Short mmCIF file of C-alpha atoms in Angstrom, two decimals:
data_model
loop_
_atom_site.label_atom_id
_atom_site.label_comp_id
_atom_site.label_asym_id
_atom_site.label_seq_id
_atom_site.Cartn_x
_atom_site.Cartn_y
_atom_site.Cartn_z
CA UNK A 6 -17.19 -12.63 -15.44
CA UNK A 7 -14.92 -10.71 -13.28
CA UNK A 8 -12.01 -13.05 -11.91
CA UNK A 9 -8.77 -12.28 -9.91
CA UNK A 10 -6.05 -15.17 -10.19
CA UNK A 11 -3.18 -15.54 -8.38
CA UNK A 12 -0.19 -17.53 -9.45
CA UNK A 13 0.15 -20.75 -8.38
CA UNK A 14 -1.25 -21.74 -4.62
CA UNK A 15 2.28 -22.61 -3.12
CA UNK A 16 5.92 -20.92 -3.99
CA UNK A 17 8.90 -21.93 -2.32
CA UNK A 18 12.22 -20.39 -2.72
CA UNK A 19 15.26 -20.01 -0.91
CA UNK A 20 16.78 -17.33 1.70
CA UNK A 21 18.37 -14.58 0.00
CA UNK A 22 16.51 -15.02 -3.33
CA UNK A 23 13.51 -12.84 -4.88
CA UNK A 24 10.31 -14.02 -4.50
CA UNK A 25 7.95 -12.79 -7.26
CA UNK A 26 4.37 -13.26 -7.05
CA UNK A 27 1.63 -12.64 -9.72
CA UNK A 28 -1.91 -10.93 -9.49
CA UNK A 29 -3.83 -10.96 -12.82
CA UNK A 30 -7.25 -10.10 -13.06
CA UNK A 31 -10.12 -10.17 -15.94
CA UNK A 32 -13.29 -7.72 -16.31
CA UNK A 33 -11.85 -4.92 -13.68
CA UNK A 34 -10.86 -1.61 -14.26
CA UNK A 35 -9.52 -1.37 -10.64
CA UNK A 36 -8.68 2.50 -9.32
CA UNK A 37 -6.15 0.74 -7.34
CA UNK A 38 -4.77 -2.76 -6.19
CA UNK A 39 -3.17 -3.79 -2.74
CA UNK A 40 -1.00 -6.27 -1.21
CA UNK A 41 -1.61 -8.18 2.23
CA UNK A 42 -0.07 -10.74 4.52
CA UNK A 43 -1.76 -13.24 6.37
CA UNK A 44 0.43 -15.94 8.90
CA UNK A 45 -1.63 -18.55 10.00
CA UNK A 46 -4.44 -18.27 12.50
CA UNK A 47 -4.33 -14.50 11.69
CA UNK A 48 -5.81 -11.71 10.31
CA UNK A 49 -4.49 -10.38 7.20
CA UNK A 50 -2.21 -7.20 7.35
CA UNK A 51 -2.10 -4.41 4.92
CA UNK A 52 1.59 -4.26 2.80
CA UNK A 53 1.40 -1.84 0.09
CA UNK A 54 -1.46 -0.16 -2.31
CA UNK A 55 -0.61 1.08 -5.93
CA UNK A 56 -2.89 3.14 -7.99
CA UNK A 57 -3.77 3.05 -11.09
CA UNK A 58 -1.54 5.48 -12.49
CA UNK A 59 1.44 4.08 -10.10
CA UNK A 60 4.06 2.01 -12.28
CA UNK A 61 5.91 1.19 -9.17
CA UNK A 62 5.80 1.31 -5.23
CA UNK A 63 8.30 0.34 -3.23
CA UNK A 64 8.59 -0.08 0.86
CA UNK A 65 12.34 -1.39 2.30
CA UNK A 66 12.83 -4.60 0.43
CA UNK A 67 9.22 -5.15 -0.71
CA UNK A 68 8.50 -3.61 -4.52
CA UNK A 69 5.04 -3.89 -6.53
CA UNK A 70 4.38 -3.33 -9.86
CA UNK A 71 1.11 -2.14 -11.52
CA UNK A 72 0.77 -2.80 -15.26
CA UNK A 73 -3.02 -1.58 -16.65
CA UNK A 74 -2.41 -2.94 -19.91
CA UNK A 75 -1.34 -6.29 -18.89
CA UNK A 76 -4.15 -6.61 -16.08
CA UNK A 77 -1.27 -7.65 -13.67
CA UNK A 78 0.49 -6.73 -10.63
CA UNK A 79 3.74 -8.11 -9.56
CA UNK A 80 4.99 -8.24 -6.03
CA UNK A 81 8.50 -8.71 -5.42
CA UNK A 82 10.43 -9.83 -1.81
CA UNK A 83 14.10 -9.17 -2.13
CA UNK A 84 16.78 -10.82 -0.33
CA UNK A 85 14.17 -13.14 1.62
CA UNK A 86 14.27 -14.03 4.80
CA UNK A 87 12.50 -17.60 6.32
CA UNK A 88 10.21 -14.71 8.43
CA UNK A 89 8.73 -13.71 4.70
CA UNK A 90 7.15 -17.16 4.43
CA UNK A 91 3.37 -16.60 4.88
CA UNK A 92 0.14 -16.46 2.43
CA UNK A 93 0.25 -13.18 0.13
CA UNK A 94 -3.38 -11.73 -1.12
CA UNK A 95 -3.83 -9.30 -3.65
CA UNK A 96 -7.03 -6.91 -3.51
CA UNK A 97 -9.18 -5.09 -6.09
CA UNK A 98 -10.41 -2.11 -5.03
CA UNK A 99 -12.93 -1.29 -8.06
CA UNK A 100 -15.98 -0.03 -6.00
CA UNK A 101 -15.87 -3.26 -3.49
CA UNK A 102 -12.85 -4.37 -2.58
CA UNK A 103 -11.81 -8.03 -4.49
CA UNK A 104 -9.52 -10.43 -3.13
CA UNK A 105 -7.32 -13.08 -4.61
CA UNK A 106 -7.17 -16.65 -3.30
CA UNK A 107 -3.64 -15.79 -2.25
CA UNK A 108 -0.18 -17.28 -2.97
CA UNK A 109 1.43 -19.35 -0.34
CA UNK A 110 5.27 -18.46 0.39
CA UNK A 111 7.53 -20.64 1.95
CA UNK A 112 11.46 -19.07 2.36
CA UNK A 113 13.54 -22.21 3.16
CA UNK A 114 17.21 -20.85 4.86
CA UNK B 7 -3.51 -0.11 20.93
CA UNK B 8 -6.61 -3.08 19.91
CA UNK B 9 -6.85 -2.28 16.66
CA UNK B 10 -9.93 -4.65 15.44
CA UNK B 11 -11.49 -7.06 18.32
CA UNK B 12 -14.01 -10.08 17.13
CA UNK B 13 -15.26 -11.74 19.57
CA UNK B 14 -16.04 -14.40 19.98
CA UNK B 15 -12.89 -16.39 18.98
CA UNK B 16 -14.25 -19.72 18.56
CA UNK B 17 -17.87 -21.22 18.86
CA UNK B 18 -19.58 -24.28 17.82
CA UNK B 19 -23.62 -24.72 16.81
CA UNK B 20 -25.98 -26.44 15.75
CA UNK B 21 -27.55 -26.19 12.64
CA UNK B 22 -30.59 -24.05 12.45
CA UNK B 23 -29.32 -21.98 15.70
CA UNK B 24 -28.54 -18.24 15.67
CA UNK B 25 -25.77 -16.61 16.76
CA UNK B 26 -24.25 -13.15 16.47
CA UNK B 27 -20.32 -12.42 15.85
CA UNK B 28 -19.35 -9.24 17.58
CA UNK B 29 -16.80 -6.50 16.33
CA UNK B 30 -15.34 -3.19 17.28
CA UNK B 31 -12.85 -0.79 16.40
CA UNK B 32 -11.13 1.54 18.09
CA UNK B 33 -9.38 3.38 15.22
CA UNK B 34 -12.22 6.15 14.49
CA UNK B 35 -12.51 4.41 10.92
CA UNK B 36 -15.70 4.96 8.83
CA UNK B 37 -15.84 1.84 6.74
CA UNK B 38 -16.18 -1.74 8.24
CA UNK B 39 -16.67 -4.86 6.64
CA UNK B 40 -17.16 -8.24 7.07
CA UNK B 41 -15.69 -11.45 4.80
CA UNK B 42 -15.52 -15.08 5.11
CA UNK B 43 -12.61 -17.11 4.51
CA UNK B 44 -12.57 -20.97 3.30
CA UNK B 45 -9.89 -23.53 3.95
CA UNK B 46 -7.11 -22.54 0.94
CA UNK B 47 -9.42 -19.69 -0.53
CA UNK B 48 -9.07 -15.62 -0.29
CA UNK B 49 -11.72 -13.44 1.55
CA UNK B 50 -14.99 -13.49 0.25
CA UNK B 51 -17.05 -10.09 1.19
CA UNK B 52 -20.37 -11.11 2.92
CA UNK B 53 -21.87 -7.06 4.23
CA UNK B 54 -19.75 -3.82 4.44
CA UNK B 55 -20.98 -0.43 6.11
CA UNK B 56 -19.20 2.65 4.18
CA UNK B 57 -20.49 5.18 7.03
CA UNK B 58 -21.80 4.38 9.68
CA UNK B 59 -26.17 4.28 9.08
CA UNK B 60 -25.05 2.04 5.94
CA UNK B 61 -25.01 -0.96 4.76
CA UNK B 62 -24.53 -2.81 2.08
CA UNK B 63 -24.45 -6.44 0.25
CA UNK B 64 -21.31 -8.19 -0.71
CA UNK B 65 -20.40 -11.27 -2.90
CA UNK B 66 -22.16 -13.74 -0.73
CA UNK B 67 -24.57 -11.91 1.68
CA UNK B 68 -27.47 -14.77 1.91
CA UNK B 69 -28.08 -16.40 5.17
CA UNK B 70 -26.34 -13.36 7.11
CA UNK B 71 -27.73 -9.74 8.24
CA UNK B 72 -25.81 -6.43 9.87
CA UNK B 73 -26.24 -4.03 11.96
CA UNK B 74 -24.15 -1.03 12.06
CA UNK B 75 -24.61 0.19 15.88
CA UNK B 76 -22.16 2.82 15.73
CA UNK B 77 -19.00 4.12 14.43
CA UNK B 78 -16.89 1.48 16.14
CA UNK B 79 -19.41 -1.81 16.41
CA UNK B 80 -20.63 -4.12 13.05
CA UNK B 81 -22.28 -7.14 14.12
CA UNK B 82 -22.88 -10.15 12.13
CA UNK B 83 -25.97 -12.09 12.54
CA UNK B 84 -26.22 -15.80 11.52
CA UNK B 85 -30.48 -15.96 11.86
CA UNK B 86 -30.33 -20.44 11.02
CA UNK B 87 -27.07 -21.62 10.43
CA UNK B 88 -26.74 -23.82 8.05
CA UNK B 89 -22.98 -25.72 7.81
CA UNK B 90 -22.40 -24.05 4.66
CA UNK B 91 -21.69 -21.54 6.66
CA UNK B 92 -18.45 -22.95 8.57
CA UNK B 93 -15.55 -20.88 8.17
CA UNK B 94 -13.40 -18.40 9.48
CA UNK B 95 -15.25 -15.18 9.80
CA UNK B 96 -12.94 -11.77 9.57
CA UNK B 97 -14.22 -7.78 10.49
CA UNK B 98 -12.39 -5.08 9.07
CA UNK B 99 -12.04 -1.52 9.19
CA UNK B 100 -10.85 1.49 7.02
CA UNK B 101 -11.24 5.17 7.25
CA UNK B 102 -12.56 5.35 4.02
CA UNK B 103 -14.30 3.06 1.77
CA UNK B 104 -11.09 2.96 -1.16
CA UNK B 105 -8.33 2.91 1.65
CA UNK B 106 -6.20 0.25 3.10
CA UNK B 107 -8.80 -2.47 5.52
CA UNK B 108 -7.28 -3.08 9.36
CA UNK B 109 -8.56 -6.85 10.29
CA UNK B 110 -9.37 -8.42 13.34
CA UNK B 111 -8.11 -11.98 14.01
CA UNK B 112 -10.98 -13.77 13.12
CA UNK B 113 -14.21 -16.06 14.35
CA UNK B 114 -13.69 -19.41 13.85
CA UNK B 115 -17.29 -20.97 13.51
CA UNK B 116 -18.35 -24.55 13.09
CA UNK B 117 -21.92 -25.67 12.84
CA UNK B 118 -22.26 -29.25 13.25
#
């Protein structure tokens, strides 16, 4: 059966490290695979998409990897800041779009 | 500059009442959809409209219906709610069906 997993619920790190979260999925052959945030009580809110044939996006001092062979993407926070902490959901997009249970962040300064 | 507007925010029932959650968006976007979200779990895709005059089933459509009124409304109808149904209920819109989603801030529904 198709399955998207997210690495482990809760991450906490420090301020000024990298944060690096993990999106593997099973049974997909996605076109493309995005990145949200979602702060409590909110909505989430669109990051960054990568497609297929996209190694590597990056936008200021968030970078996302897309590896087709692995089944993974990899979404990196650089120099983190306590405002980073928030849930991060990753998102299928092979005809309906997929999401992950999400990865909490929490950037402690 | 509303983006996505659900309305309404919160709301309470009883089982086996109905109830419809309202949405709009004032972006000109073609798709809208609509999940669910359960304490510590990711979106779960209930209906989505690609264009407007369609609709379509997602992962867990039973026990809701849609209507696509126009381009900007996509209502969500709970016909008996049951309290397998209380969650957090978010609309989103895209303006195409494989592009980035714009949500709203969510329903929060309880049925007691």
């Amino acid at each position: 059966s198709q399955k998207i997993e997210q690495n482990s619920e809760a991450l906490n790190i420090q301020e000024g490290k990298t944060a690096t979260l993990t999106c593997n999925y099973t049974n997909y052959s996605p076109a493309y695979l995005q990145w949200y945030r979602q702060d409590p009580g909110r909505g989430p809110v669109f990051l960054l998409l990568i497609r297929e044939n996209e190694k590597e996006k990056r936008k200021e001092r968030l970078k996302v990897t897309f590896d087709t062979t692995l089944k993974q993407s990899l979404f990196h926070i650089t120099a983190s800041q306590p405002a980073d902490s928030a849930t991060y959901l990753c998102a299928l997009n092979a005809g309906k779009s997929t999401f992950g249970d999400g990865t909490t962040l929490t950037v402690k300064p | 500059n509303a983006g996505v507007t659900q309305t309404p925010k919160f709301q309470v029932l009883k089982t086996g009442q109905s109830m419809t959650l309202q949405c709009a968006q004032d972006m000109n976007h073609n798709s809208m959809y609509w999940y669910r979200q359960d304490p510590g779990m990711g979106l779960r895709l209930i209906y989505y409209s690609a264009s407007e005059g369609t609709t379509d089933k997602g992962e867990v459509p039973n026990g809701y219906n849609v209507s696509r009124l126009n381009k900007r409304e996509f209502s969500l109808r709970l016909e008996s709610a049951a309290p397998s149904q209380t969650s957090v209920y978010f609309c989103a819109s895209s303006p195409g069906e494989y592009q980035p989603q714009h949500f709203g801030d969510g329903t929060r529904l309880s049925i007691l």
